[in-house]
Amino acid sequence: MENYGVTLAEAFAQQVMRLFFSDSVTERITNKNYEGEIKNKATKLEILTFEKVSLHDYAGTPLSSPDTPQESVGELNTNQRKMYYFQVESLAKLQSWIKDPQGTLLPQSESTLKETIDTYNLGLYTKVAAGQRLGTVYNTGTVAVATGTGVVTGTGTTFTAAMVGRGFKAAGMTKWYRISAYTSATQITIVDDLDDTGTGAYTGGTISAGATYTIEAVTPVQLSASNVYQYIVNLRTLLNQAKVPASDRWLVIPSQISAYLLQASVMTPSVPQAYEDVVKSGRIGKVAGFDVFESELVNGDGVNGYHCLAGHKSAITHALAFTETGVEDVIGGFGFNYKGVTIFGSKVVDARRSALAELFAI
């Protein structure tokens, strides 16, 4: 009976995995370009990237000084652990559920897994590169920035804790930085927008008092049928300027925002031949080069704003595996207790942050 029980466990796991991969937006917006194998509940996987290689003028002389591309290793930690433990009253009922994926048990398990993992990955809007967000900016007053510490001192400002994590750029800066801490209405701290190769410090120079500045996407923009297309085009522009490939781009939005797209009649609908896949994956069409997916799991709400994530499939590396499953006899009965653990995790390495963009909107 033990071997038979293991066979049932494996069959059930395969059913759940198959349903998840046919019905989740995660599979459509992430990649699996990592090194390593999930072996336990806290496996650390590696994502290797290199900086861009430079081109030089060729003068016809022998090549003597090759460049050494900077290597960066991002660490993907599969630290998300979800488990289930339920009892099946009889062997016959378990066999019936495995054969019939439309039954009660499998769709419920699949739906829970899908929602948990999609919510997790759509929450990676916090990993979008500074400067890659659309929303209402904040630029009231002026600032000074201290060398080394990254302390920003404002004059006439009203900074808020909600600004932490958003991008910051002052006049005189050549790139965007990330707000790492809020101290008061007139003081915040910024750091280099790096996790894998950064030191958690600000390496920019001094910005003297009186400088103008911008903090990106502090509050949501109000969308409508008349302006939604323009904002999606602006997302496209952000990715174009970051030199992100035009293929394999995606955008995930809630139904409230997809309704504006439908009213605007700017979306190329999916062809009838792909209807079944459209229904299962949530793909509703194509707009401005993006495959558009509809999901109510987008972070936020219709009052405080939705953090709609867009990007290229290379941006988010996702790892998932069933590492433990089993069936045990019900003591004194004829049924089984089914148990399993799902391990997963995702990572956006520094070099791929710019392959993501966010539309903060309602």
mmCIF file of C-alpha atoms in Angstrom:
data_model
loop_
_atom_site.group_PDB
_atom_site.id
_atom_site.type_symbol
_atom_site.label_atom_id
_atom_site.label_comp_id
_atom_site.label_asym_id
_atom_site.label_seq_id
_atom_site.Cartn_x
_atom_site.Cartn_y
_atom_site.Cartn_z
ATOM 1 C CA MET A 1 0.000 0.000 0.000
ATOM 2 C CA GLU A 2 2.903 2.358 0.654
ATOM 3 C CA ASN A 3 4.146 2.239 -2.940
ATOM 4 C CA TYR A 4 0.600 2.678 -4.189
ATOM 5 C CA GLY A 5 0.205 5.692 -1.905
ATOM 6 C CA VAL A 6 3.352 7.327 -3.303
ATOM 7 C CA THR A 7 2.038 6.796 -6.823
ATOM 8 C CA LEU A 8 -1.187 8.595 -5.908
ATOM 9 C CA ALA A 9 0.804 11.454 -4.379
ATOM 10 C CA GLU A 10 2.922 11.866 -7.494
ATOM 11 C CA ALA A 11 -0.148 11.731 -9.731
ATOM 12 C CA PHE A 12 -1.872 14.422 -7.720
ATOM 13 C CA ALA A 13 1.213 16.664 -7.750
ATOM 14 C CA GLN A 14 1.505 16.339 -11.513
ATOM 15 C CA GLN A 15 -2.146 17.300 -11.964
ATOM 16 C CA VAL A 16 -1.762 20.405 -9.817
ATOM 17 C CA MET A 17 1.456 21.458 -11.541
ATOM 18 C CA ARG A 18 -0.121 21.009 -14.998
ATOM 19 C CA LEU A 19 -3.137 23.087 -14.089
ATOM 20 C CA PHE A 20 -0.989 25.819 -12.546
ATOM 21 C CA PHE A 21 1.172 26.211 -15.608
ATOM 22 C CA SER A 22 -1.848 26.414 -17.913
ATOM 23 C CA ASP A 23 -3.708 28.979 -15.848
ATOM 24 C CA SER A 24 -1.245 31.443 -14.326
ATOM 25 C CA VAL A 25 0.102 34.765 -15.537
ATOM 26 C CA THR A 26 3.422 33.981 -13.842
ATOM 27 C CA GLU A 27 4.386 31.486 -16.532
ATOM 28 C CA ARG A 28 3.798 34.160 -19.201
ATOM 29 C CA ILE A 29 5.821 36.973 -17.627
ATOM 30 C CA THR A 30 8.830 35.239 -16.039
ATOM 31 C CA ASN A 31 11.861 33.200 -17.085
ATOM 32 C CA LYS A 32 13.779 30.274 -15.581
ATOM 33 C CA ASN A 33 17.330 31.380 -16.436
ATOM 34 C CA TYR A 34 19.003 30.360 -13.201
ATOM 35 C CA GLU A 35 21.680 27.884 -12.200
ATOM 36 C CA GLY A 36 21.032 25.219 -9.610
ATOM 37 C CA GLU A 37 18.254 22.938 -8.456
ATOM 38 C CA ILE A 38 15.660 23.353 -5.731
ATOM 39 C CA LYS A 39 16.532 20.701 -3.166
ATOM 40 C CA ASN A 40 15.126 21.971 0.110
ATOM 41 C CA LYS A 41 13.049 24.696 1.706
ATOM 42 C CA ALA A 42 15.696 27.440 1.359
ATOM 43 C CA THR A 43 17.733 26.787 -1.781
ATOM 44 C CA LYS A 44 19.902 29.613 -3.083
ATOM 45 C CA LEU A 45 20.074 29.701 -6.876
ATOM 46 C CA GLU A 46 22.393 31.873 -8.967
ATOM 47 C CA ILE A 47 21.642 34.217 -11.867
ATOM 48 C CA LEU A 48 24.770 35.240 -13.759
ATOM 49 C CA THR A 49 24.875 38.489 -15.736
ATOM 50 C CA PHE A 50 27.590 40.580 -17.402
ATOM 51 C CA GLU A 51 27.745 44.263 -18.161
ATOM 52 C CA LYS A 52 27.552 45.347 -21.789
ATOM 53 C CA VAL A 53 30.665 44.848 -23.904
ATOM 54 C CA SER A 54 32.104 48.055 -25.417
ATOM 55 C CA LEU A 55 33.030 48.548 -29.062
ATOM 56 C CA HIS A 56 36.307 50.283 -30.021
ATOM 57 C CA ASP A 57 37.712 51.806 -33.188
ATOM 58 C CA TYR A 58 39.930 49.364 -35.040
ATOM 59 C CA ALA A 59 43.182 50.903 -36.264
ATOM 60 C CA GLY A 60 44.640 47.819 -37.925
ATOM 61 C CA THR A 61 47.150 47.202 -35.144
ATOM 62 C CA PRO A 62 47.376 43.993 -33.065
ATOM 63 C CA LEU A 63 44.851 43.693 -30.254
ATOM 64 C CA SER A 64 46.633 43.783 -26.913
ATOM 65 C CA SER A 65 44.337 44.987 -24.104
ATOM 66 C CA PRO A 66 41.052 43.084 -23.947
ATOM 67 C CA ASP A 67 38.228 44.437 -21.850
ATOM 68 C CA THR A 68 37.177 42.531 -18.748
ATOM 69 C CA PRO A 69 33.369 42.593 -18.515
ATOM 70 C CA GLN A 70 32.092 43.093 -14.975
ATOM 71 C CA GLU A 71 30.425 39.944 -13.720
ATOM 72 C CA SER A 72 27.402 40.116 -11.437
ATOM 73 C CA VAL A 73 25.826 37.159 -9.666
ATOM 74 C CA GLY A 74 22.290 37.608 -8.414
ATOM 75 C CA GLU A 75 21.032 35.256 -5.727
ATOM 76 C CA LEU A 76 17.530 33.818 -6.038
ATOM 77 C CA ASN A 77 16.380 32.518 -2.676
ATOM 78 C CA THR A 78 13.452 30.078 -2.784
ATOM 79 C CA ASN A 79 12.208 31.274 0.582
ATOM 80 C CA GLN A 80 8.480 31.053 -0.149
ATOM 81 C CA ARG A 81 7.004 27.884 1.368
ATOM 82 C CA LYS A 82 3.365 26.878 1.135
ATOM 83 C CA MET A 83 1.956 23.595 2.396
ATOM 84 C CA TYR A 84 -1.322 21.718 2.404
ATOM 85 C CA TYR A 85 -2.545 18.844 4.548
ATOM 86 C CA PHE A 86 -5.979 17.333 4.006
ATOM 87 C CA GLN A 87 -7.798 14.067 4.491
ATOM 88 C CA VAL A 88 -9.520 11.974 1.831
ATOM 89 C CA GLU A 89 -12.210 9.753 3.259
ATOM 90 C CA SER A 90 -11.619 6.761 0.996
ATOM 91 C CA LEU A 91 -9.191 5.415 -1.595
ATOM 92 C CA ALA A 92 -11.945 5.321 -4.220
ATOM 93 C CA LYS A 93 -12.614 9.037 -3.798
ATOM 94 C CA LEU A 94 -8.924 9.943 -4.197
ATOM 95 C CA GLN A 95 -8.703 7.889 -7.378
ATOM 96 C CA SER A 96 -11.809 9.633 -8.696
ATOM 97 C CA TRP A 97 -10.387 13.098 -8.037
ATOM 98 C CA ILE A 98 -7.122 12.313 -9.825
ATOM 99 C CA LYS A 99 -8.975 11.043 -12.891
ATOM 100 C CA ASP A 100 -11.395 13.964 -12.903
ATOM 101 C CA PRO A 101 -9.565 17.325 -12.850
ATOM 102 C CA GLN A 102 -12.919 19.110 -12.910
ATOM 103 C CA GLY A 103 -13.735 17.765 -9.465
ATOM 104 C CA THR A 104 -13.710 19.813 -6.285
ATOM 105 C CA LEU A 105 -10.225 19.222 -4.931
ATOM 106 C CA LEU A 106 -7.881 19.872 -7.856
ATOM 107 C CA PRO A 107 -9.320 23.204 -9.047
ATOM 108 C CA GLN A 108 -9.328 24.497 -5.474
ATOM 109 C CA SER A 109 -5.665 23.567 -4.944
ATOM 110 C CA GLU A 110 -4.697 24.927 -8.335
ATOM 111 C CA SER A 111 -6.524 28.201 -7.799
ATOM 112 C CA THR A 112 -4.938 28.768 -4.408
ATOM 113 C CA LEU A 113 -1.466 28.062 -5.761
ATOM 114 C CA LYS A 114 -2.002 30.300 -8.788
ATOM 115 C CA GLU A 115 -3.224 33.219 -6.745
ATOM 116 C CA THR A 116 -0.440 32.921 -4.184
ATOM 117 C CA ILE A 117 2.355 32.815 -6.749
ATOM 118 C CA ASP A 118 0.864 35.453 -9.061
ATOM 119 C CA THR A 119 0.373 37.823 -6.122
ATOM 120 C CA TYR A 120 3.988 37.258 -5.103
ATOM 121 C CA ASN A 121 5.393 37.977 -8.578
ATOM 122 C CA LEU A 122 3.141 40.950 -9.298
ATOM 123 C CA GLY A 123 4.390 42.382 -6.013
ATOM 124 C CA LEU A 124 7.818 42.780 -7.609
ATOM 125 C CA TYR A 125 6.821 46.253 -8.785
ATOM 126 C CA THR A 126 9.061 47.317 -5.889
ATOM 127 C CA LYS A 127 12.037 46.042 -7.943
ATOM 128 C CA VAL A 128 11.376 48.312 -10.920
ATOM 129 C CA ALA A 129 14.418 50.455 -11.741
ATOM 130 C CA ALA A 130 14.290 53.992 -10.393
ATOM 131 C CA GLY A 131 13.031 56.271 -13.143
ATOM 132 C CA GLN A 132 10.888 53.545 -14.742
ATOM 133 C CA ARG A 133 7.599 54.435 -13.043
ATOM 134 C CA LEU A 134 4.612 56.422 -14.263
ATOM 135 C CA GLY A 135 2.312 58.223 -11.876
ATOM 136 C CA THR A 136 1.904 61.656 -10.353
ATOM 137 C CA VAL A 137 5.331 63.019 -9.436
ATOM 138 C CA TYR A 138 6.187 65.098 -6.378
ATOM 139 C CA ASN A 139 8.535 68.080 -6.827
ATOM 140 C CA THR A 140 7.394 70.726 -4.340
ATOM 141 C CA GLY A 141 10.152 72.880 -2.859
ATOM 142 C CA THR A 142 13.900 72.452 -3.315
ATOM 143 C CA VAL A 143 16.570 70.134 -1.906
ATOM 144 C CA ALA A 144 20.202 69.638 -1.004
ATOM 145 C CA VAL A 145 21.935 66.237 -1.065
ATOM 146 C CA ALA A 146 24.936 65.337 1.101
ATOM 147 C CA THR A 147 27.855 63.385 -0.337
ATOM 148 C CA GLY A 148 28.347 59.893 1.068
ATOM 149 C CA THR A 149 25.321 59.762 3.348
ATOM 150 C CA GLY A 150 22.726 60.496 0.670
ATOM 151 C CA VAL A 151 20.723 62.581 3.135
ATOM 152 C CA VAL A 152 18.297 64.818 1.273
ATOM 153 C CA THR A 153 17.351 68.013 3.088
ATOM 154 C CA GLY A 154 14.300 69.745 1.738
ATOM 155 C CA THR A 155 13.106 73.335 1.865
ATOM 156 C CA GLY A 156 9.353 73.777 1.507
ATOM 157 C CA THR A 157 8.874 70.037 1.126
ATOM 158 C CA THR A 158 6.403 67.579 2.621
ATOM 159 C CA PHE A 159 8.067 64.211 2.241
ATOM 160 C CA THR A 160 6.086 61.120 3.305
ATOM 161 C CA ALA A 161 6.897 57.547 4.287
ATOM 162 C CA ALA A 162 5.060 56.375 1.140
ATOM 163 C CA MET A 163 7.939 57.762 -0.919
ATOM 164 C CA VAL A 164 10.346 55.068 0.306
ATOM 165 C CA GLY A 165 11.286 52.814 -2.608
ATOM 166 C CA ARG A 166 10.437 55.374 -5.281
ATOM 167 C CA GLY A 167 12.973 56.980 -7.607
ATOM 168 C CA PHE A 168 14.617 60.344 -6.883
ATOM 169 C CA LYS A 169 16.507 62.656 -9.196
ATOM 170 C CA ALA A 170 17.697 66.207 -8.525
ATOM 171 C CA ALA A 171 18.992 68.818 -10.934
ATOM 172 C CA GLY A 172 22.650 68.066 -11.574
ATOM 173 C CA MET A 173 22.268 64.286 -11.243
ATOM 174 C CA THR A 174 22.920 62.099 -14.276
ATOM 175 C CA LYS A 175 20.898 59.104 -13.048
ATOM 176 C CA TRP A 176 18.077 58.144 -10.724
ATOM 177 C CA TYR A 177 18.529 57.017 -7.122
ATOM 178 C CA ARG A 178 16.226 55.123 -4.774
ATOM 179 C CA ILE A 179 14.695 56.547 -1.606
ATOM 180 C CA SER A 180 15.744 54.200 1.180
ATOM 181 C CA ALA A 181 14.458 55.936 4.301
ATOM 182 C CA TYR A 182 12.031 58.586 5.515
ATOM 183 C CA THR A 183 12.976 60.754 8.468
ATOM 184 C CA SER A 184 10.666 63.749 8.358
ATOM 185 C CA ALA A 185 8.718 66.021 6.036
ATOM 186 C CA THR A 186 12.004 67.733 5.178
ATOM 187 C CA GLN A 187 14.459 64.816 5.265
ATOM 188 C CA ILE A 188 14.797 61.527 3.390
ATOM 189 C CA THR A 189 17.764 59.343 2.422
ATOM 190 C CA ILE A 190 18.681 58.078 -1.042
ATOM 191 C CA VAL A 191 20.981 55.242 -2.176
ATOM 192 C CA ASP A 192 22.273 53.789 -5.413
ATOM 193 C CA ASP A 193 19.525 51.726 -7.062
ATOM 194 C CA LEU A 194 21.427 48.443 -6.649
ATOM 195 C CA ASP A 195 20.966 45.279 -4.595
ATOM 196 C CA ASP A 196 23.436 42.743 -6.008
ATOM 197 C CA THR A 197 26.514 44.900 -6.601
ATOM 198 C CA GLY A 198 25.734 47.934 -4.470
ATOM 199 C CA THR A 199 26.888 48.779 -0.965
ATOM 200 C CA GLY A 200 23.633 50.303 0.186
ATOM 201 C CA ALA A 201 25.214 53.747 0.001
ATOM 202 C CA TYR A 202 24.895 56.903 -2.077
ATOM 203 C CA THR A 203 27.858 57.382 -4.405
ATOM 204 C CA GLY A 204 26.621 60.502 -6.163
ATOM 205 C CA GLY A 205 28.102 63.895 -5.537
ATOM 206 C CA THR A 206 26.985 66.840 -3.459
ATOM 207 C CA ILE A 207 23.902 68.715 -4.606
ATOM 208 C CA SER A 208 23.827 72.227 -3.229
ATOM 209 C CA ALA A 209 20.758 73.710 -1.574
ATOM 210 C CA GLY A 210 18.098 75.148 -3.843
ATOM 211 C CA ALA A 211 18.114 72.354 -6.411
ATOM 212 C CA THR A 212 14.899 71.275 -8.070
ATOM 213 C CA TYR A 213 14.075 67.564 -7.987
ATOM 214 C CA THR A 214 11.555 64.871 -8.899
ATOM 215 C CA ILE A 215 10.207 61.916 -6.939
ATOM 216 C CA GLU A 216 8.474 59.505 -9.294
ATOM 217 C CA ALA A 217 4.952 58.084 -9.064
ATOM 218 C CA VAL A 218 4.112 59.174 -5.534
ATOM 219 C CA THR A 219 0.360 59.150 -6.132
ATOM 220 C CA PRO A 220 -1.694 57.363 -8.806
ATOM 221 C CA VAL A 221 -2.838 58.976 -12.033
ATOM 222 C CA GLN A 222 -6.510 58.871 -12.935
ATOM 223 C CA LEU A 223 -7.071 56.863 -16.083
ATOM 224 C CA SER A 224 -9.976 57.040 -18.499
ATOM 225 C CA ALA A 225 -10.869 55.776 -21.934
ATOM 226 C CA SER A 226 -9.407 58.978 -23.380
ATOM 227 C CA ASN A 227 -5.935 58.767 -21.801
ATOM 228 C CA VAL A 228 -5.231 55.087 -21.016
ATOM 229 C CA TYR A 229 -3.614 54.420 -24.386
ATOM 230 C CA GLN A 230 -1.220 57.339 -23.982
ATOM 231 C CA TYR A 231 -0.014 56.045 -20.617
ATOM 232 C CA ILE A 232 0.621 52.576 -22.082
ATOM 233 C CA VAL A 233 2.564 54.209 -24.913
ATOM 234 C CA ASN A 234 4.573 56.030 -22.231
ATOM 235 C CA LEU A 235 5.375 52.648 -20.627
ATOM 236 C CA ARG A 236 6.568 51.523 -24.037
ATOM 237 C CA THR A 237 8.769 54.611 -24.287
ATOM 238 C CA LEU A 238 10.387 53.890 -20.907
ATOM 239 C CA LEU A 239 11.311 50.377 -22.036
ATOM 240 C CA ASN A 240 12.493 51.633 -25.429
ATOM 241 C CA GLN A 241 14.768 54.192 -23.780
ATOM 242 C CA ALA A 242 16.177 51.415 -21.592
ATOM 243 C CA LYS A 243 16.892 49.475 -24.814
ATOM 244 C CA VAL A 244 14.654 46.595 -23.801
ATOM 245 C CA PRO A 245 13.830 44.210 -26.710
ATOM 246 C CA ALA A 246 10.488 44.902 -28.357
ATOM 247 C CA SER A 247 9.461 41.239 -28.356
ATOM 248 C CA ASP A 248 8.101 39.354 -25.320
ATOM 249 C CA ARG A 249 6.812 42.470 -23.590
ATOM 250 C CA TRP A 250 3.838 42.133 -21.241
ATOM 251 C CA LEU A 251 1.524 44.256 -19.120
ATOM 252 C CA VAL A 252 -0.721 43.041 -16.292
ATOM 253 C CA ILE A 253 -3.739 45.172 -15.359
ATOM 254 C CA PRO A 254 -6.915 44.731 -13.290
ATOM 255 C CA SER A 255 -10.352 44.675 -14.896
ATOM 256 C CA GLN A 256 -11.016 48.285 -13.871
ATOM 257 C CA ILE A 257 -8.213 49.439 -16.160
ATOM 258 C CA SER A 258 -8.810 46.895 -18.914
ATOM 259 C CA ALA A 259 -12.344 48.314 -19.123
ATOM 260 C CA TYR A 260 -10.838 51.668 -20.156
ATOM 261 C CA LEU A 261 -8.895 49.907 -22.919
ATOM 262 C CA LEU A 262 -12.002 48.213 -24.212
ATOM 263 C CA GLN A 263 -13.907 51.503 -24.193
ATOM 264 C CA ALA A 264 -11.068 53.200 -26.053
ATOM 265 C CA SER A 265 -11.090 50.477 -28.741
ATOM 266 C CA VAL A 266 -7.290 50.531 -28.990
ATOM 267 C CA MET A 267 -6.618 46.892 -28.180
ATOM 268 C CA THR A 268 -5.940 44.274 -30.815
ATOM 269 C CA PRO A 269 -8.038 41.333 -29.596
ATOM 270 C CA SER A 270 -6.664 37.806 -29.528
ATOM 271 C CA VAL A 271 -7.580 35.755 -32.570
ATOM 272 C CA PRO A 272 -10.422 33.227 -32.219
ATOM 273 C CA GLN A 273 -8.050 30.289 -32.784
ATOM 274 C CA ALA A 274 -6.257 31.188 -29.544
ATOM 275 C CA TYR A 275 -9.424 31.711 -27.536
ATOM 276 C CA GLU A 276 -8.909 28.774 -25.202
ATOM 277 C CA ASP A 277 -5.384 29.890 -24.319
ATOM 278 C CA VAL A 278 -6.611 33.447 -23.872
ATOM 279 C CA VAL A 279 -9.204 32.372 -21.320
ATOM 280 C CA LYS A 280 -6.762 30.226 -19.355
ATOM 281 C CA SER A 281 -3.865 32.705 -19.246
ATOM 282 C CA GLY A 282 -5.894 35.893 -18.830
ATOM 283 C CA ARG A 283 -4.456 37.367 -22.020
ATOM 284 C CA ILE A 284 -6.975 39.808 -23.429
ATOM 285 C CA GLY A 285 -5.119 41.290 -26.379
ATOM 286 C CA LYS A 286 -2.189 43.398 -27.511
ATOM 287 C CA VAL A 287 -1.635 47.139 -27.038
ATOM 288 C CA ALA A 288 1.400 49.199 -28.101
ATOM 289 C CA GLY A 289 3.526 46.067 -28.376
ATOM 290 C CA PHE A 290 2.491 44.614 -24.994
ATOM 291 C CA ASP A 291 0.711 41.311 -24.487
ATOM 292 C CA VAL A 292 -1.954 42.495 -22.049
ATOM 293 C CA PHE A 293 -3.083 40.193 -19.245
ATOM 294 C CA GLU A 294 -6.025 40.861 -16.957
ATOM 295 C CA SER A 295 -5.665 39.870 -13.307
ATOM 296 C CA GLU A 296 -7.375 40.945 -10.114
ATOM 297 C CA LEU A 297 -4.177 40.024 -8.279
ATOM 298 C CA VAL A 298 -2.445 43.261 -9.306
ATOM 299 C CA ASN A 299 -1.283 44.975 -6.119
ATOM 300 C CA GLY A 300 -3.431 47.866 -4.943
ATOM 301 C CA ASP A 301 -7.082 48.818 -5.277
ATOM 302 C CA GLY A 302 -9.419 51.196 -7.051
ATOM 303 C CA VAL A 303 -9.165 53.824 -4.300
ATOM 304 C CA ASN A 304 -5.464 53.986 -3.440
ATOM 305 C CA GLY A 305 -4.195 53.008 -6.883
ATOM 306 C CA TYR A 306 -3.026 49.873 -8.693
ATOM 307 C CA HIS A 307 0.667 49.085 -9.159
ATOM 308 C CA CYS A 308 0.391 47.752 -12.716
ATOM 309 C CA LEU A 309 3.558 45.918 -13.693
ATOM 310 C CA ALA A 310 4.925 45.820 -17.233
ATOM 311 C CA GLY A 311 8.146 44.500 -18.655
ATOM 312 C CA HIS A 312 10.088 41.978 -20.666
ATOM 313 C CA LYS A 313 10.139 38.260 -19.922
ATOM 314 C CA SER A 314 13.858 38.427 -19.104
ATOM 315 C CA ALA A 315 13.255 40.682 -16.094
ATOM 316 C CA ILE A 316 11.855 38.261 -13.492
ATOM 317 C CA THR A 317 13.527 34.911 -12.908
ATOM 318 C CA HIS A 318 11.168 32.480 -11.201
ATOM 319 C CA ALA A 319 11.866 29.082 -9.639
ATOM 320 C CA LEU A 320 9.193 26.676 -8.415
ATOM 321 C CA ALA A 321 9.121 23.010 -7.424
ATOM 322 C CA PHE A 322 7.182 20.514 -5.389
ATOM 323 C CA THR A 323 9.884 19.213 -3.082
ATOM 324 C CA GLU A 324 7.858 17.044 -0.716
ATOM 325 C CA THR A 325 4.616 15.124 -1.196
ATOM 326 C CA GLY A 326 3.141 12.113 0.509
ATOM 327 C CA VAL A 327 0.082 10.111 1.399
ATOM 328 C CA GLU A 328 -0.348 8.483 4.784
ATOM 329 C CA ASP A 329 -2.997 6.029 5.974
ATOM 330 C CA VAL A 330 -5.786 7.275 8.206
ATOM 331 C CA ILE A 331 -5.329 5.317 11.399
ATOM 332 C CA GLY A 332 -8.391 3.181 12.063
ATOM 333 C CA GLY A 333 -10.047 4.072 8.749
ATOM 334 C CA PHE A 334 -9.860 3.489 4.991
ATOM 335 C CA GLY A 335 -8.877 6.960 3.801
ATOM 336 C CA PHE A 336 -5.646 8.874 3.385
ATOM 337 C CA ASN A 337 -4.063 12.110 4.623
ATOM 338 C CA TYR A 338 -2.454 13.996 1.738
ATOM 339 C CA LYS A 339 0.399 16.428 2.398
ATOM 340 C CA GLY A 340 2.703 18.495 0.231
ATOM 341 C CA VAL A 341 5.028 21.491 0.293
ATOM 342 C CA THR A 342 5.457 23.967 -2.557
ATOM 343 C CA ILE A 343 8.736 25.885 -2.679
ATOM 344 C CA PHE A 344 9.249 28.912 -4.902
ATOM 345 C CA GLY A 345 11.002 32.241 -5.225
ATOM 346 C CA SER A 346 11.731 35.009 -7.740
ATOM 347 C CA LYS A 347 14.505 37.490 -8.378
ATOM 348 C CA VAL A 348 15.061 40.664 -10.399
ATOM 349 C CA VAL A 349 18.818 41.155 -10.754
ATOM 350 C CA ASP A 350 20.245 44.656 -10.935
ATOM 351 C CA ALA A 351 21.027 44.429 -14.658
ATOM 352 C CA ARG A 352 17.385 43.638 -15.454
ATOM 353 C CA ARG A 353 15.583 46.178 -13.272
ATOM 354 C CA SER A 354 15.288 48.466 -16.285
ATOM 355 C CA ALA A 355 13.394 45.696 -18.133
ATOM 356 C CA LEU A 356 10.446 46.430 -15.812
ATOM 357 C CA ALA A 357 8.170 49.449 -15.645
ATOM 358 C CA GLU A 358 5.257 50.410 -13.417
ATOM 359 C CA LEU A 359 2.054 52.316 -14.059
ATOM 360 C CA PHE A 360 0.625 53.557 -10.755
ATOM 361 C CA ALA A 361 -2.958 54.377 -11.622
ATOM 362 C CA ILE A 362 -6.666 54.125 -10.808
#
